[in-house]
Tab-separated table of C-alpha atoms in Angstrom:
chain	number	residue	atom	x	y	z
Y	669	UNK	CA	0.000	0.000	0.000
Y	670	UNK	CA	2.577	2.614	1.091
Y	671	UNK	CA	4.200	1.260	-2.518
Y	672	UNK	CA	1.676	2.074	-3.782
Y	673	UNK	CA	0.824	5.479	-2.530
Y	674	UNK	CA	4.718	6.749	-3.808
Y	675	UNK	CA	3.687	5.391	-6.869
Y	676	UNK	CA	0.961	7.895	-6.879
Y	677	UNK	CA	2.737	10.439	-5.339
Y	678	UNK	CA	5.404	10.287	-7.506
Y	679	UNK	CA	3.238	10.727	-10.624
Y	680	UNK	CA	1.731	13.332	-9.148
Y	681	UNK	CA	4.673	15.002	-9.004
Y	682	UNK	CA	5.787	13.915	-12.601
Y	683	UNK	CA	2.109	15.606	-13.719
Y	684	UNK	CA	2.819	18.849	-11.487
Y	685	UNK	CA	6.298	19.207	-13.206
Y	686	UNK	CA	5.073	18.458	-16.938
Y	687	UNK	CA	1.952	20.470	-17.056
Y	688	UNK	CA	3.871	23.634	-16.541
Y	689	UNK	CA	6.342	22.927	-19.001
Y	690	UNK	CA	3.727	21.501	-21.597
Y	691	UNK	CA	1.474	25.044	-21.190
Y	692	UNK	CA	5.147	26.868	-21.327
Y	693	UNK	CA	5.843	25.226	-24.596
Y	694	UNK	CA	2.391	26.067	-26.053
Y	695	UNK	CA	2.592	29.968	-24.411
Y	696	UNK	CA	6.020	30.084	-26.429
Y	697	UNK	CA	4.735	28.740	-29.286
Y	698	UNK	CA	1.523	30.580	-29.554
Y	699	UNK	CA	4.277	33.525	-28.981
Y	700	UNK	CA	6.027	32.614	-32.099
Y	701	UNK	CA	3.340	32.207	-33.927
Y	702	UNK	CA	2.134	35.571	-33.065
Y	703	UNK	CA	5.404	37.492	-33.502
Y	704	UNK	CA	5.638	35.557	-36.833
Y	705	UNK	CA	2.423	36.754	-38.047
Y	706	UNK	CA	3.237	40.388	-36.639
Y	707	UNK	CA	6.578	40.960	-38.672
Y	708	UNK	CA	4.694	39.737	-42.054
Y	709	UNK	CA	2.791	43.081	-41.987
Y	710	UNK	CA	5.708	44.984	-40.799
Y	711	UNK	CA	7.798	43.548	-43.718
Y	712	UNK	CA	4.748	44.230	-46.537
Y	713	UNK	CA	4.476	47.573	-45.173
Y	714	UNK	CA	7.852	47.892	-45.985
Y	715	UNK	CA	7.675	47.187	-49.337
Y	716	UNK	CA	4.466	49.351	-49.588
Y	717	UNK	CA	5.843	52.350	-48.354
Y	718	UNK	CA	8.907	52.040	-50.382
Y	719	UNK	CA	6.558	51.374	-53.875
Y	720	UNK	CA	4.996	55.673	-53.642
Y	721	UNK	CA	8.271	56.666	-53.723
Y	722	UNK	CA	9.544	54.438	-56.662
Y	723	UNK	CA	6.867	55.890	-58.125
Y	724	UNK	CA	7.062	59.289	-57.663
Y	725	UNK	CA	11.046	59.274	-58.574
Y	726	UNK	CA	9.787	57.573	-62.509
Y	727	UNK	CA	7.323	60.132	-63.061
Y	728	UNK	CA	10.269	63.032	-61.826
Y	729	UNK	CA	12.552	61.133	-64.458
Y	730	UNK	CA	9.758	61.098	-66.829
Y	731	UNK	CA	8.719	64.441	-66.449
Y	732	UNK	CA	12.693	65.764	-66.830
Y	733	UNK	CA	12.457	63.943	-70.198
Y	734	UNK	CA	10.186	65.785	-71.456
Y	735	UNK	CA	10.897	68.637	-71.142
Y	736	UNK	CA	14.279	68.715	-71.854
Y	737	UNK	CA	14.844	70.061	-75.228
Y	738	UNK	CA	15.054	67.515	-78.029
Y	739	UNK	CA	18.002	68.550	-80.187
Y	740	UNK	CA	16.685	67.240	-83.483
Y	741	UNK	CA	13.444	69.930	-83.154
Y	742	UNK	CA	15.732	72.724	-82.298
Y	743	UNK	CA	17.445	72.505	-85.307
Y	744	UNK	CA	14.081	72.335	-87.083
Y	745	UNK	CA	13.344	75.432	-85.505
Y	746	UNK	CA	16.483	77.096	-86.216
Y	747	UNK	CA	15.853	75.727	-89.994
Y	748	UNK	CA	12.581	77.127	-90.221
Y	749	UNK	CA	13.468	80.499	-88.905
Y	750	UNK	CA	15.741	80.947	-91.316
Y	751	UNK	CA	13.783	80.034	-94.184
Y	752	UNK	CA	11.178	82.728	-93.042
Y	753	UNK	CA	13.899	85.580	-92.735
Y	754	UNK	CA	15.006	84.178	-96.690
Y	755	UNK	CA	11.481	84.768	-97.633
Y	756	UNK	CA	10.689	87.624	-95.814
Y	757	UNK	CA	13.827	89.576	-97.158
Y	758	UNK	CA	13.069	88.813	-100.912
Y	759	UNK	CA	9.220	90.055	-100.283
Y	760	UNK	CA	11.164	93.326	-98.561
Y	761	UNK	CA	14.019	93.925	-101.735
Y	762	UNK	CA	10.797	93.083	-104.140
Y	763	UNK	CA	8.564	96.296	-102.350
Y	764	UNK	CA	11.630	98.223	-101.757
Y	765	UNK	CA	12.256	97.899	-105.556
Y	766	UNK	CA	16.354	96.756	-104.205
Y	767	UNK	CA	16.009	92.996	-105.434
Y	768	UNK	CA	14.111	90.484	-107.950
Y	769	UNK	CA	12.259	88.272	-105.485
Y	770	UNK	CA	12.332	85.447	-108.161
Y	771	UNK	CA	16.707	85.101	-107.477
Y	772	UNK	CA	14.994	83.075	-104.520
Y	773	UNK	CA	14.435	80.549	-106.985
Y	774	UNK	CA	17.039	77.468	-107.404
Y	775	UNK	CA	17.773	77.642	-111.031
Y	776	UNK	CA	16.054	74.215	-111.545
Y	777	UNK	CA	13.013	74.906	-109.244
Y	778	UNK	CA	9.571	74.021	-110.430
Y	779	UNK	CA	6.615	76.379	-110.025
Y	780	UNK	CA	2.792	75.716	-110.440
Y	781	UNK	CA	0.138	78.065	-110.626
Y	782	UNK	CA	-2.843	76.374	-109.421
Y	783	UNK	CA	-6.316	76.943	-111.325
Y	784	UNK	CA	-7.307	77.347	-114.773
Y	785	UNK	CA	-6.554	79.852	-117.748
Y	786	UNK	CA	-3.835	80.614	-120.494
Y	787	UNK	CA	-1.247	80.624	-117.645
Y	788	UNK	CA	-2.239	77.614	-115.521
Y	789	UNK	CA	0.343	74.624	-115.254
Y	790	UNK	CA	3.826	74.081	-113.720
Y	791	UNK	CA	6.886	76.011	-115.062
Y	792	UNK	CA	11.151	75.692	-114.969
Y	793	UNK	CA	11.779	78.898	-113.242
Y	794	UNK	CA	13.392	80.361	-117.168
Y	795	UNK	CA	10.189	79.290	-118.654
Y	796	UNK	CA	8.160	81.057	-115.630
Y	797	UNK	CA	10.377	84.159	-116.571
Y	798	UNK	CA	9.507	84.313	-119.405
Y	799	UNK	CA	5.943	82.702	-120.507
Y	800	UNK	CA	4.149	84.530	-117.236
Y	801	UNK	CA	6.728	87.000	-115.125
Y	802	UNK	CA	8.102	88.846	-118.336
Y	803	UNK	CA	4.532	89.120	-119.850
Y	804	UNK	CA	2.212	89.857	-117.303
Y	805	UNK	CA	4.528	92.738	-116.384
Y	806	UNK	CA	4.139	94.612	-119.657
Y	807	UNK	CA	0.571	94.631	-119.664
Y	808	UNK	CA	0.830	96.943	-116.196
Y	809	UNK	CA	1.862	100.688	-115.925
Y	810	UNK	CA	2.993	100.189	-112.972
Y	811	UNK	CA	5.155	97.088	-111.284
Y	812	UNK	CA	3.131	94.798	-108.636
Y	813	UNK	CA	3.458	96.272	-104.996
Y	814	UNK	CA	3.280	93.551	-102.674
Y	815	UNK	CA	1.835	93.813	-98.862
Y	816	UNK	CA	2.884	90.710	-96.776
Y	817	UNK	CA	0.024	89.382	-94.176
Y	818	UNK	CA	1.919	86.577	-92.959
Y	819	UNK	CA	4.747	84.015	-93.799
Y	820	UNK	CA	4.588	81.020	-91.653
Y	821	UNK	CA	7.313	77.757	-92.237
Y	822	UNK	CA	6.703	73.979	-91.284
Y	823	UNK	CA	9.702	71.809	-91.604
Y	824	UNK	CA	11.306	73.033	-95.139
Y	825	UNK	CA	7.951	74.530	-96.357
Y	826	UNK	CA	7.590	77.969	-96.119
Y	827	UNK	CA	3.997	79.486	-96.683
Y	828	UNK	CA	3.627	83.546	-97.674
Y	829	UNK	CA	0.225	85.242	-97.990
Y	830	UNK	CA	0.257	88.544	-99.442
Y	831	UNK	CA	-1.724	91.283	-101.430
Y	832	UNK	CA	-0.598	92.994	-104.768
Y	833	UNK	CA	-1.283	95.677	-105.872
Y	834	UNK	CA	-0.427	97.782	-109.326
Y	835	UNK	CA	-2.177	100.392	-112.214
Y	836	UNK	CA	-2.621	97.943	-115.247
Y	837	UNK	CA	-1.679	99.154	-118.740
Y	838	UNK	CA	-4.948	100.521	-119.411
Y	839	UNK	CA	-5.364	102.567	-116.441
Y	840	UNK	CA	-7.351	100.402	-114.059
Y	841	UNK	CA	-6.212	98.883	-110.875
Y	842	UNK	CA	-5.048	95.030	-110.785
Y	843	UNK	CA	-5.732	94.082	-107.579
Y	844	UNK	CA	-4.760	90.046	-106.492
Y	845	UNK	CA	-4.359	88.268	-103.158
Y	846	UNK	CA	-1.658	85.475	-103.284
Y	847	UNK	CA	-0.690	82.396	-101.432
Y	848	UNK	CA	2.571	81.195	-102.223
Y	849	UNK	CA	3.886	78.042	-100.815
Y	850	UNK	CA	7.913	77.380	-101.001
Y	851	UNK	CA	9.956	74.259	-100.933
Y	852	UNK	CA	13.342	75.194	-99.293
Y	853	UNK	CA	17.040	73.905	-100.039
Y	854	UNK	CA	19.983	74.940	-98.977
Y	855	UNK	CA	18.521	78.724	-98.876
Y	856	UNK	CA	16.400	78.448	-102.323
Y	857	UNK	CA	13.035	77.325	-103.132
Y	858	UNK	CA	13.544	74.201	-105.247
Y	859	UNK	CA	9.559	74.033	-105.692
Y	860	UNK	CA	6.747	76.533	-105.186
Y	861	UNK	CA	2.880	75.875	-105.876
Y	862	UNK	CA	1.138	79.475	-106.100
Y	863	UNK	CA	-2.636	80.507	-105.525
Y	864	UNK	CA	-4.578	83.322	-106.595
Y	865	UNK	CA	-7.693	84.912	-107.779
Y	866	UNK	CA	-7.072	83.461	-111.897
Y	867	UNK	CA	-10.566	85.253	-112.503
Y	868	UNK	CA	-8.423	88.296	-112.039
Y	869	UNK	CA	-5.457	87.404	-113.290
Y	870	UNK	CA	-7.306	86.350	-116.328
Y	871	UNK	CA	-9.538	89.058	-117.283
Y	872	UNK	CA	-5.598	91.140	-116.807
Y	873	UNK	CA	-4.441	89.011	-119.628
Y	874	UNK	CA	-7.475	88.954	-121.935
Y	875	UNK	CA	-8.121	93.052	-121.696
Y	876	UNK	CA	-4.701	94.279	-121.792
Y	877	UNK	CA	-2.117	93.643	-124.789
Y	878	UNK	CA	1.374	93.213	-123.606
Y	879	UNK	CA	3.699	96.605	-124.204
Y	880	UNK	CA	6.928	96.030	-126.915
């Protein structure tokens, strides 16, 4: 009997012990557990705090892109300015009666005069000389004036609008507005397509003979 009371005893004691240390190792590894779970978040708030300011440094970058200057549309602007101050100084020796505005022509330029009549069609600039220049100017008393509105360029095109203005041979006014587009190279118009009132133009031809 008394064996069997240490018996007992003795696994009570065994129980007392282990039942401490078996709740221990569950409270450490519900512990684990939970601090495992609580640096998860901390680590994907991390990498979520860090993503803003990824993106906020690509759209700086892509911003400064932009707007930096691109070099290959500077030098289209630099092209087209100069075309503009080409055109707009022939138009200025033409009015000031100081220069032939048709030198701007390359010597193997093409221009077209748009519409219909004796003079429509596309010309060498010799044969524009001297089938339409040469001839419309001797059937006026006075020479064209011209009166620029606007000359505007676009890559190597340069685009003049302008009013002219002269006394034709038989005393009436000739009165035109023009709009003169130029292909530039190299400082010349190698092509030019012109537009005008040819109802005008026309009735100049047909009612006035050309001086000798």
């Amino acid at each position: 009997m008394r064996y069997l009371s240490q018996v007992f005893i003795g696994t009570g004691l065994i129980g007392l012990l282990v039942v401490p240390a078996m709740t221990q190792a569950r409270t450490d590894e519900a512990g684990f557990q939970s601090n495992g779970t609580a640096f998860e978040p901390s680590h994907d708030s991390t990498s979520l705090n860090k993503q803003p300011a990824l993106n906020q440094f690509s759209a700086i970058a892509d911003l400064a892109q932009a707007t930096q200057p691109n070099q290959a549309d500077a030098e289209t602007q630099v092209i087209e300015q100069r075309n503009k101050e080409i055109v707009w100084q022939s138009f200025d020796g033409w009015r000031n009666g100081t220069g032939n505005f048709f030198d701007l022509l390359a010597p193997e330029a093409t221009w077209t005069i748009t519409g219909t009549g004796a003079t429509a069609g596309t010309y060498r600039k010799q044969a524009l000389l001297d089938q339409v220049i040469n001839p419309t100017s001797a059937r006026l008393s006075t020479p064209i004036v011209p009166t620029v509105r606007g000359i505007w360029a676009d890559g190597d095109m340069v685009i003049a609008l302008w009013d002219g203005e002269a006394t034709a041979g038989d005393g009436r006014p000739y009165r035109n507005t023009y709009t003169w587009y130029f292909r530039m190279q190299d400082g010349k118009a190698i092509e030019a397509i012109a537009f005008l009132d040819m109802q005008e133009f026309n009735d100049l031809w047909t009612r006035v003979s050309p001086r000798n």
